[in-house]
Structure formats: structure tokens, C-alpha cells
Amino acid sequence: MKKLIKNGVVVTAVDQYEADVLIEDGKITAIGKNLGENVDEVIDAKGAYLFPGGIDPHTHLEMPFGGTVTADDFETGTIAAAHGGTTTVIDFCLTDKGVPLKNSIQKWHDKSKGRAVIDYGFHLMVSEVNDAVLNELPTIIEEDGITSFKVFMAYKNQFMADDETLFRTLLTAKEHGALVMVHAENGDVVDFLVKKALAEGNTDPIYHALTRPPEAEGEATGRAAALTGLADSQLYVVHVSCAEAVEKIEAARKKGLRVYGETCPQYLVLDQTYLERPNFEGAKYVWSPPLREKWNQDVLWNALKSGQLQTLGSDQCSFNFKGQKDLGKGDFSKIPNGGPIIEDRFSLFFSEGVKQGRISINQFVDIVSTRIAKLFGLFPQKGTIAVGSDADIVIFDPNAERIISAETHHMNVDYNAFEGMKVTGEPISVLSRGEFVIRDKAFVGKPGNGQYLKRKRFEAASVANTQKVLQ
Ligand code: URP
Ligand code: ZN
Ligand code: ZN
């Protein structure tokens, strides 16, 4: 089956040029002019950009959390992702202490197989390090292609791991070629502040933010970076929300440490005042780390522009306002943490980033796709438009305007965190391995078409210095 996308403008992390793209059996086989006689289908992309499909490195689909389960599963979540221009997700596989890691991975395969409409991989949570875990991790890297491990420094008495666990995970990752990811907040301090607030009768959603101060995120980020240096390993800090954390990442990178940082759209466009919304509406914006004072947004944008932060994840972790978020009425600590972001990550970032002149179009591609593929062992199969790469392509109208709304979104959740925001630029059609998943804004894919991705080991060389090329 041969397809030819004609008249589009190909955009990668380093280039932008008019060309036709030939697709055969799911792969890009030629890029140029006057290509493809005898093709089965010609797709006219006049006036559109051709972007490599977005890669979302941070999702929680059908995940048990906060006494409930996230509202989007691998089917609804990946359909929404595809509408938004994302063709790969890497989801967090939770583990339980004392249970073989293989069993947890199987659980995640059971949730995703036959459901996902786009390709997907897993990160693996590490909450304890003992002989059993140390024996299993190398096999998981080799056989399951899971080359990134997540350690929670927060959520005391639930997911939180101690510093020894983090340090030994870093050492193992160094030895076997994996990337360690951290949720960086000081869980002990947060736990103390939460108990204190509740004891003082402070139960509203805004206290979620006030009990998770930026200093707690900065401290944990600095500690994780220091341990990474000591282990001579590699670290990826998820959902960076504030100046305190950016400073610690920047300082570590200046020392030459392999420390990378992700932020999320919500921290770039929303702020702490959203948690003060009346009638418990603030609960819609409860996630961790919390939204920060508005001035942090400029710090995050500048860090993306200068390359101190490298990626944009959604931290998709959707809970309905009615029936889930309201578990925390009268006690903010019981509001399930997380928000529905997977669908709007790509176009919101284009609109606020490229259209507003904060980042270049090549930086946009690097941050939402290419760099993520490189960090997580998927490049060049994913993350670029090049001969030999998977034909994961977004046909994107840069001038289309739309208003974000729960009325029109595709996530399985009753509100949208960006309700009413106007964005410019929209995916029109999306191909995954050469097949349309979205065509003229309609879903035409099939649950089960998404394939599980075994990822390569972490290679520092493949992620170094891209930003220098872009400037
Ligand atoms: O509040 C959040 N971010 N929920 C998802 C779990 C996590 O911490 O990433
Ligand atoms: Zn987290
Ligand atoms: Zn998360």
C-alpha cells in the first residue's frame, strides 16, 4: 500500500521545507519532489505543516489512584491523544512492593492490548530495591524494552520511595542503560504540611497548593540531581512546575550532569488562582506538583527556549469533576490528583509557543516529539520525518482557530482544564504507521491498532546538543 502526501511543508527539529512524502507499508520511503508514480492514494496537504507525530512521555491511563481509577483508559485516552496530534504515548506502569515486576507489566499489557489506537510503551515504577528487583530489572530492559524507571519522592505512605531506593535505582540504570525519572517533591514535608492544614480546619482545594510549596519541589529536584551526580547516572525530572526546580536542573546541567526536565502545558498557561475557584471548582485543577504563581510561567518558557528543560508531557491523569474530584469535598487531601491534558498538549503548545513567538517551530517539534524519542529510546523510528522512520505524521493547519471545550473534546471526562481558551493551529489528519487514525478531524482508527513499543537503552550521545543546533 503506497500513499503520497503532496504539497505540505515538512517540519522537523532542524528543518522546514516543502516536499512530498511517500509512505509504503507504514514507513516513510522517500521525501522530495515529483515522487511516487503508481501510488494507491494521494493526500493533498496544501497549506499544512507535516509534523512528526507527537510523543507524550507522561500518561496515566486506567490507573488506580486516590481511591479511584483515572477516567480515560487506553482506548479513550489514545483516541483523544490522536485527535490532538499525538501518535505515541509512554504510560506509567505501577508496581506493588513484594510482587514480581513482570506481574505488574502483564497487568499493563492486559489494559492496553486490543484497546490502544496509537503506539505505546511503558515506564516502570520502582518503589523498592532488593535482590528480587535487582535481578528482574536487567531482564525487563532487555526483554520488555522498558528502559525508563520512575521513582516517586512524594505521595508518602502510597508511592513514595526513600533515598536509598532512588540511589540504587540510579546505579542500576547507569549499569544497564536506563533513564531514571523522578516525581520530585519532598513527600515528608508535604505530608506534614497537609496534616497541619487539615488540623487547622483548612480544607478547601487551594490548600492543596499551599501545602506543596515550590521549595519542596526545588529541594527534591536538587537532591535527585545530587544523587545522580554521585551515581554518575542519568535523570529525567517529570512535571517541573516552578523556578526553584528549574534552577536546580540548570545548576546540575552546568556541572555537566545528565539531568533532563519535562514541563507540562498546564504549568505554562494556568496558575495557582485556578484552585481558588468557587463552588469547589478549584478541585478541577488539583494535581501535583500544584499550579504555581503566574510569574513561574515565564521561567518555564525561558527554560524550554534555552534548552534547560527539554520536553513537554501531558501528565494525563483524568478524573471526572462529578463522582471523582468530589471525593475531596471537605478535605482537599482526598481530591484525586490529576487532570485531563492529553488531547490539548500538542496544539496548545503550538499556539502559545510558536504562534506567540516564544519558541521556534523547530523547537516545537523537538520538545513535543524528537527529544522525547531520543531520551526514551525510540529515535529514529519515532520522532522525526525521515526516510526509514515510521510514517507517524500530523497534517496540521497552522491557522485554524478553535475554542477548547469539554463539549467538543474526546477525553472521557466531564470538564476541560483549558475550557474557553482560544488556540490557533489544529491537527486535521493524523497517520500512525501510514494509516489514518484521524481523517479530516474524524476518528477513523481502530482499537488494537496501536502496537506495544520495545524501547532501546538510554544513550547519552543521542540526546546531547540538539538544542545547540536549534539556536
Ligand atoms: O497529580 C498528578 N500529577 N497525578 C498523576 C500522578 C503523578 O504524580 O504524576
Ligand atoms: Zn508525578
Ligand atoms: Zn504523572
Coordinates of C-alpha atoms and ligand atoms in Angstrom, one line a residue:
M1 CA 0.0 0.0 0.0
K2 CA 1.6 3.3 -1.1
K3 CA 0.4 6.8 -0.1
L4 CA 1.8 10.1 -1.1
I5 CA 1.3 13.3 0.9
K6 CA 1.7 16.1 -1.5
N7 CA 2.3 19.9 -1.2
G8 CA 2.8 20.0 2.6
V9 CA 5.7 21.7 4.5
V10 CA 7.8 19.1 6.3
V11 CA 8.9 20.4 9.7
T12 CA 11.5 18.5 11.9
A13 CA 13.6 19.6 14.9
V14 CA 16.1 21.1 12.5
D15 CA 14.4 21.7 9.1
Q16 CA 11.4 23.2 7.4
Y17 CA 10.9 22.7 3.7
E18 CA 8.3 22.0 1.0
A19 CA 8.2 18.4 0.0
D20 CA 6.1 15.4 -0.8
V21 CA 6.3 12.4 1.5
L22 CA 6.0 8.8 0.2
I23 CA 4.7 6.1 2.5
E24 CA 5.0 2.4 1.9
D25 CA 3.9 -0.3 4.3
G26 CA 3.8 2.1 7.2
K27 CA 7.3 3.6 6.7
I28 CA 8.5 6.8 5.0
T29 CA 10.3 5.7 1.9
A30 CA 11.0 8.9 0.1
I31 CA 10.9 12.7 0.7
G32 CA 11.2 15.1 -2.3
K33 CA 9.5 16.4 -5.4
N34 CA 7.7 14.6 -8.1
L35 CA 7.6 11.3 -6.2
G36 CA 5.5 8.3 -6.5
E37 CA 4.1 7.0 -9.6
N38 CA 1.6 4.2 -9.1
V39 CA 0.6 5.2 -5.6
D40 CA -2.7 4.0 -4.2
E41 CA -3.6 7.3 -2.6
V42 CA -2.6 10.9 -3.0
I43 CA -3.3 13.2 0.0
D44 CA -3.2 16.9 -0.7
A45 CA -1.7 18.8 2.3
K46 CA -1.6 22.3 0.7
G47 CA -1.2 25.0 3.3
A48 CA -0.5 22.5 6.0
Y49 CA 2.6 21.6 8.1
L50 CA 3.6 18.0 8.2
F51 CA 4.9 17.3 11.7
P52 CA 6.2 14.1 13.1
G53 CA 3.5 12.6 15.4
G54 CA 3.6 13.9 18.9
I55 CA 5.1 11.7 21.6
D56 CA 3.6 12.0 25.0
P57 CA 6.1 10.8 27.6
H58 CA 3.8 11.0 30.6
T59 CA 0.4 9.5 30.8
H60 CA -1.6 7.6 33.4
L61 CA -4.3 5.7 31.6
E62 CA -6.8 3.5 33.6
M63 CA -4.6 4.0 36.6
P64 CA -5.8 3.3 40.2
F65 CA -5.0 6.4 42.2
G66 CA -6.6 8.4 45.1
G67 CA -9.2 5.8 45.8
T68 CA -10.5 5.7 42.3
V69 CA -9.3 5.0 38.7
T70 CA -8.4 7.5 36.0
A71 CA -11.4 8.2 33.7
D72 CA -9.5 7.7 30.4
D73 CA -8.3 4.2 29.5
F74 CA -6.1 3.1 26.7
E75 CA -8.9 3.4 24.2
T76 CA -10.5 6.7 25.1
G77 CA -7.1 8.2 26.1
T78 CA -5.4 7.3 22.9
I79 CA -8.3 8.3 20.7
A80 CA -8.2 11.7 22.4
A81 CA -4.4 11.8 22.0
A82 CA -4.6 11.1 18.3
H83 CA -7.2 13.9 17.8
G84 CA -4.7 16.2 19.4
G85 CA -1.8 15.1 17.2
T86 CA -0.1 12.6 19.4
T87 CA 0.8 9.2 17.9
T88 CA 2.8 7.6 20.7
V89 CA 2.3 7.6 24.5
I90 CA 4.5 6.2 27.2
D91 CA 2.4 5.3 30.2
F92 CA 3.4 4.7 33.8
C93 CA 3.1 1.1 34.9
L94 CA 2.6 1.0 38.6
T95 CA 4.1 -1.8 40.7
D96 CA 3.4 -3.2 44.1
K97 CA 6.0 -4.0 46.8
G98 CA 6.8 -7.7 47.1
V99 CA 5.1 -8.5 43.7
P100 CA 7.3 -9.6 40.8
L101 CA 7.7 -6.6 38.4
K102 CA 6.7 -8.9 35.5
N103 CA 3.2 -9.3 37.0
S104 CA 2.7 -5.6 37.0
I105 CA 3.9 -5.3 33.5
Q106 CA 1.4 -8.0 32.4
K107 CA -1.4 -6.1 34.1
W108 CA -0.5 -3.0 32.0
H109 CA -0.4 -5.2 28.8
D110 CA -3.9 -6.5 29.7
K111 CA -5.2 -3.0 30.0
S112 CA -3.7 -1.7 26.7
K113 CA -3.7 -4.7 24.3
G114 CA -6.6 -4.5 21.9
R115 CA -7.5 -1.0 23.1
A116 CA -4.8 1.5 22.1
V117 CA -5.3 3.2 18.7
I118 CA -1.7 4.5 18.6
D119 CA 1.6 3.0 19.6
Y120 CA 2.6 2.9 23.2
G121 CA 5.3 2.0 25.6
F122 CA 5.6 1.7 29.4
H123 CA 7.8 3.3 32.1
L124 CA 8.1 1.1 35.2
M125 CA 7.6 2.4 38.7
V126 CA 10.4 1.3 41.2
S127 CA 9.3 1.6 44.8
E128 CA 11.8 -0.8 46.4
V129 CA 15.2 -2.1 45.6
N130 CA 16.0 -5.6 46.8
D131 CA 17.6 -8.7 45.4
A132 CA 14.4 -9.7 43.6
V133 CA 14.1 -6.3 41.9
L134 CA 17.8 -6.1 41.1
N135 CA 17.6 -9.5 39.4
E136 CA 14.5 -8.5 37.4
L137 CA 15.4 -5.1 36.1
P138 CA 18.1 -6.1 33.6
T139 CA 15.6 -8.7 32.1
I140 CA 12.9 -6.1 31.9
I141 CA 15.2 -3.7 30.0
E142 CA 16.4 -6.5 27.6
E143 CA 13.2 -8.5 27.1
D144 CA 10.4 -6.0 27.7
G145 CA 12.1 -3.0 26.2
I146 CA 11.3 -0.9 29.3
T147 CA 14.2 1.4 29.6
S148 CA 13.0 4.1 32.0
F149 CA 12.1 3.7 35.7
K150 CA 10.0 6.0 37.8
V151 CA 10.8 6.8 41.4
F152 CA 8.3 8.8 43.4
M153 CA 9.8 11.2 46.0
A154 CA 6.3 12.2 47.1
Y155 CA 2.9 10.6 48.0
K156 CA 4.0 9.4 51.4
N157 CA 2.5 6.0 52.5
Q158 CA 1.5 5.3 49.0
F159 CA 4.1 5.5 46.2
M160 CA 7.0 7.3 47.9
A161 CA 10.4 5.7 47.9
D162 CA 13.3 6.5 50.1
D163 CA 16.7 8.0 49.0
E164 CA 18.4 4.6 49.1
T165 CA 15.9 3.3 46.7
L166 CA 16.4 6.2 44.4
F167 CA 20.2 6.0 44.6
R168 CA 20.3 2.2 43.9
T169 CA 17.9 2.7 41.0
L170 CA 20.2 5.3 39.6
L171 CA 23.2 2.9 40.0
T172 CA 21.3 0.1 38.3
A173 CA 20.1 2.4 35.5
K174 CA 23.7 3.5 34.9
E175 CA 24.9 -0.1 34.7
H176 CA 22.2 -1.3 32.3
G177 CA 21.4 1.8 30.2
A178 CA 18.1 3.1 31.6
L179 CA 16.8 6.6 32.4
V180 CA 15.5 7.3 35.9
M181 CA 12.5 9.5 36.2
V182 CA 11.5 11.3 39.4
H183 CA 8.4 12.9 40.7
A184 CA 10.4 15.5 42.7
E185 CA 8.6 16.8 45.8
N186 CA 9.7 16.3 49.4
G187 CA 7.0 13.9 50.5
D188 CA 7.7 14.1 54.2
V189 CA 7.4 17.8 54.3
V190 CA 4.3 17.8 52.2
D191 CA 2.7 15.2 54.4
F192 CA 3.4 17.3 57.5
L193 CA 2.0 20.4 55.9
V194 CA -1.1 18.6 54.8
K195 CA -1.8 17.3 58.3
K196 CA -1.2 20.7 59.8
A197 CA -3.6 22.4 57.4
L198 CA -6.4 19.9 58.0
A199 CA -5.9 20.2 61.8
E200 CA -6.3 23.9 61.4
G201 CA -9.6 23.5 59.5
N202 CA -8.2 24.4 56.1
T203 CA -9.9 22.0 53.8
D204 CA -10.5 23.9 50.5
P205 CA -8.8 22.9 47.2
I206 CA -6.4 25.9 47.4
Y207 CA -4.7 24.3 50.4
H208 CA -3.5 21.5 48.0
A209 CA -1.2 24.2 46.5
L210 CA -0.3 25.9 49.8
T211 CA 0.8 22.6 51.4
R212 CA 3.0 21.7 48.4
P213 CA 5.3 24.8 48.3
P214 CA 7.8 25.3 45.4
E215 CA 10.7 24.9 47.9
A216 CA 9.6 21.3 48.5
E217 CA 9.8 20.7 44.7
G218 CA 13.2 22.5 44.4
E219 CA 14.7 20.6 47.4
A220 CA 13.7 17.2 46.0
T221 CA 14.9 18.2 42.5
G222 CA 18.3 19.2 43.9
R223 CA 18.5 16.1 46.0
A224 CA 17.7 13.8 43.0
A225 CA 20.3 15.7 40.8
A226 CA 22.9 15.4 43.5
L227 CA 22.3 11.6 43.8
T228 CA 22.5 11.4 40.0
G229 CA 25.9 13.0 40.1
L230 CA 27.1 10.7 42.8
A231 CA 25.9 7.7 40.9
D232 CA 27.2 9.1 37.6
S233 CA 23.8 8.2 36.2
Q234 CA 21.0 9.9 34.3
L235 CA 17.9 11.6 35.5
Y236 CA 14.6 12.9 34.0
V237 CA 12.6 15.2 36.2
V238 CA 8.9 14.9 35.3
H239 CA 6.3 17.7 35.5
V240 CA 8.6 20.6 36.5
S241 CA 6.4 23.4 37.7
C242 CA 8.4 26.2 39.2
A243 CA 11.6 28.3 39.2
E244 CA 13.0 26.5 42.3
A245 CA 13.1 23.2 40.3
V246 CA 14.4 24.8 37.1
E247 CA 17.3 26.4 39.0
K248 CA 18.3 23.0 40.4
I249 CA 18.2 21.4 36.9
E250 CA 20.1 24.2 35.3
A251 CA 22.8 24.1 38.0
A252 CA 23.2 20.3 37.6
R253 CA 23.4 20.7 33.8
K254 CA 26.0 23.4 34.2
K255 CA 28.1 20.9 36.1
G256 CA 27.8 18.5 33.1
L257 CA 25.3 16.1 34.7
R258 CA 22.9 14.2 32.6
V259 CA 19.8 15.7 34.1
Y260 CA 16.8 16.4 31.9
G261 CA 13.5 18.1 32.7
E262 CA 9.9 17.9 31.4
T263 CA 7.2 20.5 32.0
C264 CA 3.5 20.3 31.1
P265 CA 1.1 22.7 29.3
Q266 CA -0.9 23.3 32.5
Y267 CA 2.1 24.9 34.2
L268 CA 2.7 27.1 31.1
V269 CA -0.8 28.6 30.9
L270 CA -2.6 28.1 34.2
D271 CA -1.7 29.4 37.7
Q272 CA -2.5 28.9 41.4
T273 CA -5.5 31.2 41.4
Y274 CA -7.5 28.5 39.5
L275 CA -7.5 26.5 42.7
E276 CA -9.4 29.3 44.4
R277 CA -12.4 29.0 42.0
P278 CA -15.7 28.9 44.0
N279 CA -18.2 26.0 44.4
F280 CA -15.4 23.5 44.7
E281 CA -14.4 24.2 41.0
G282 CA -10.8 24.6 42.2
A283 CA -10.7 20.8 42.6
K284 CA -10.6 20.5 38.8
Y285 CA -7.1 22.0 39.0
V286 CA -5.7 19.8 41.8
W287 CA -2.7 17.9 40.6
S288 CA 0.9 17.5 41.9
P289 CA 3.1 19.5 41.8
P290 CA 0.4 22.2 42.1
L291 CA -0.2 25.2 39.8
R292 CA 2.2 28.0 40.8
E293 CA 2.2 31.8 40.9
K294 CA 1.9 33.1 37.4
W295 CA 5.4 34.5 37.2
N296 CA 6.8 30.9 37.1
Q297 CA 5.3 30.6 33.6
D298 CA 7.9 32.9 32.1
V299 CA 10.7 30.9 33.9
L300 CA 9.4 27.7 32.3
W301 CA 9.0 29.1 28.8
N302 CA 12.6 30.5 29.0
A303 CA 13.9 27.2 30.2
L304 CA 12.3 25.4 27.2
K305 CA 13.7 28.0 24.9
S306 CA 17.2 27.9 26.2
G307 CA 17.2 24.1 26.4
Q308 CA 17.4 23.8 30.2
L309 CA 14.0 21.9 30.0
Q310 CA 13.8 19.6 27.1
T311 CA 10.3 18.1 26.8
L312 CA 6.6 18.6 27.2
G313 CA 4.5 15.8 28.8
S314 CA 0.8 15.9 29.5
D315 CA 0.7 14.1 32.8
Q316 CA -2.7 13.0 31.6
C317 CA -4.4 11.7 34.7
S318 CA -8.1 12.5 34.3
F319 CA -10.8 12.3 36.9
N320 CA -14.4 13.5 36.5
F321 CA -15.4 16.5 38.5
K322 CA -18.7 14.8 39.4
G323 CA -18.1 11.4 41.1
Q324 CA -14.3 11.6 41.4
K325 CA -12.9 15.0 42.2
D326 CA -15.8 15.4 44.7
L327 CA -14.4 12.6 46.8
G328 CA -12.4 15.5 48.3
K329 CA -15.3 17.8 49.3
G330 CA -14.5 19.0 52.8
D331 CA -10.9 17.5 52.7
F332 CA -8.6 18.7 49.9
S333 CA -6.2 15.8 50.6
K334 CA -8.8 13.4 49.3
I335 CA -9.2 15.1 45.9
P336 CA -7.8 12.7 43.3
N337 CA -4.7 14.3 41.9
G338 CA -4.5 14.8 38.2
G339 CA -6.0 16.4 35.1
P340 CA -7.2 15.8 31.5
I341 CA -4.4 17.2 29.3
I342 CA -3.5 14.5 26.7
E343 CA -5.7 16.0 23.9
D344 CA -4.6 19.6 24.1
R345 CA -0.9 19.2 24.8
F346 CA 0.3 19.5 21.2
S347 CA -1.9 22.3 19.8
L348 CA -1.9 24.4 22.9
F349 CA 1.9 24.3 22.9
F350 CA 1.9 25.3 19.2
S351 CA -0.5 28.1 19.8
E352 CA 1.1 29.5 23.0
G353 CA 4.7 28.7 21.9
V354 CA 5.1 29.1 18.2
K355 CA 2.2 31.5 17.4
Q356 CA 3.1 33.7 20.4
G357 CA 6.7 33.8 19.3
R358 CA 8.1 32.1 22.5
I359 CA 9.8 29.2 20.7
S360 CA 10.7 28.4 17.1
I361 CA 8.8 25.9 15.1
N362 CA 11.8 23.5 15.1
Q363 CA 11.9 23.8 18.9
F364 CA 8.2 22.9 19.0
V365 CA 8.9 19.7 17.1
D366 CA 11.9 18.9 19.3
I367 CA 10.1 19.5 22.5
V368 CA 6.8 17.6 21.7
S369 CA 8.4 14.8 19.7
T370 CA 12.0 14.4 18.7
R371 CA 13.8 14.9 22.0
I372 CA 11.3 12.6 23.7
A373 CA 12.1 9.9 21.1
K374 CA 15.8 10.3 21.7
L375 CA 15.6 10.3 25.5
F376 CA 13.3 7.3 25.6
G377 CA 15.0 5.0 23.0
L378 CA 12.5 5.5 20.1
F379 CA 14.6 7.6 17.7
P380 CA 14.7 7.5 14.7
Q381 CA 11.8 5.0 14.4
K382 CA 9.7 7.8 16.0
G383 CA 10.1 11.5 16.5
T384 CA 11.0 12.7 13.0
I385 CA 10.1 12.7 9.4
A386 CA 12.9 10.9 7.6
V387 CA 13.3 8.0 5.2
G388 CA 13.1 4.8 7.2
S389 CA 11.1 6.3 10.1
D390 CA 7.5 5.2 10.9
A391 CA 5.0 7.2 9.0
D392 CA 3.6 8.9 12.1
I393 CA 2.6 12.2 10.6
V394 CA 0.3 15.1 11.7
I395 CA -1.2 17.2 8.9
F396 CA -1.6 20.4 10.7
D397 CA -3.4 23.6 9.8
P398 CA -1.4 26.4 11.4
N399 CA -4.2 29.0 11.0
A400 CA -7.3 27.1 12.1
E401 CA -8.8 28.6 15.2
R402 CA -10.8 26.8 17.8
I403 CA -12.0 27.2 21.4
I404 CA -11.1 24.4 23.7
S405 CA -14.1 22.9 25.5
A406 CA -15.4 19.7 27.2
E407 CA -18.4 20.0 24.8
T408 CA -16.1 19.1 21.9
H409 CA -13.1 17.2 23.3
H410 CA -12.7 13.5 23.0
M411 CA -11.5 12.6 26.5
N412 CA -13.8 10.6 28.7
V413 CA -14.1 13.3 31.3
D414 CA -16.7 15.9 32.2
Y415 CA -14.5 19.0 32.2
N416 CA -11.6 20.5 30.3
A417 CA -8.8 22.3 32.3
F418 CA -8.4 24.8 29.4
E419 CA -12.2 25.4 28.9
G420 CA -12.8 28.6 26.8
M421 CA -9.2 29.1 25.7
K422 CA -8.7 30.1 22.1
V423 CA -6.0 28.2 20.2
T424 CA -4.6 28.7 16.8
G425 CA -3.4 25.7 14.8
E426 CA -5.1 22.3 14.7
P427 CA -4.4 18.7 13.5
I428 CA -6.5 18.0 10.5
S429 CA -5.4 14.4 9.8
V430 CA -3.1 12.1 11.7
L431 CA -1.4 9.0 10.4
S432 CA 0.0 6.2 12.6
R433 CA 2.5 3.9 10.7
G434 CA 0.9 5.2 7.5
E435 CA -2.7 4.5 8.4
F436 CA -5.2 7.3 9.1
V437 CA -6.3 7.5 12.7
I438 CA -7.8 10.9 12.3
R439 CA -9.0 12.0 8.9
D440 CA -10.5 15.4 8.4
K441 CA -10.9 15.7 12.2
A442 CA -12.9 12.4 12.4
F443 CA -11.6 9.3 14.2
V444 CA -11.2 6.5 11.6
G445 CA -8.8 4.3 13.6
K446 CA -9.4 1.0 15.4
P447 CA -8.8 0.0 19.0
G448 CA -6.0 -2.6 18.9
N449 CA -4.2 -1.0 16.0
G450 CA -1.7 0.6 18.4
Q451 CA 1.4 -1.5 18.9
Y452 CA 3.5 -2.0 22.0
L453 CA 6.9 -0.5 21.6
K454 CA 10.0 -2.1 23.0
R455 CA 12.5 0.7 23.5
K456 CA 16.2 1.0 23.2
R457 CA 18.5 1.6 26.1
F458 CA 19.4 5.2 27.1
E459 CA 22.2 6.6 25.2
A460 CA 23.6 10.0 26.3
A461 CA 25.1 10.6 22.9
S462 CA 21.8 10.5 21.1
V463 CA 20.3 13.3 23.2
A464 CA 23.2 15.7 23.6
N465 CA 23.4 19.0 22.0
T466 CA 20.3 19.1 19.9
Q467 CA 19.4 22.5 21.3
K468 CA 22.7 23.9 20.2
V469 CA 21.7 23.0 16.6
L470 CA 18.4 24.8 17.0
Q471 CA 19.8 28.2 18.1
Ligands
URP1 O1 -1.3 14.9 40.1 C1 -0.7 14.2 39.3 N1 0.4 14.6 38.7 N2 -1.2 13.0 39.1 C2 -0.6 11.9 38.4 C3 0.4 11.2 39.2 C4 1.7 12.0 39.1 O2 2.2 12.5 40.2 O3 2.3 12.1 38.1
ZN2 ZN 4.1 12.9 39.5
ZN3 ZN 2.2 11.8 36.3

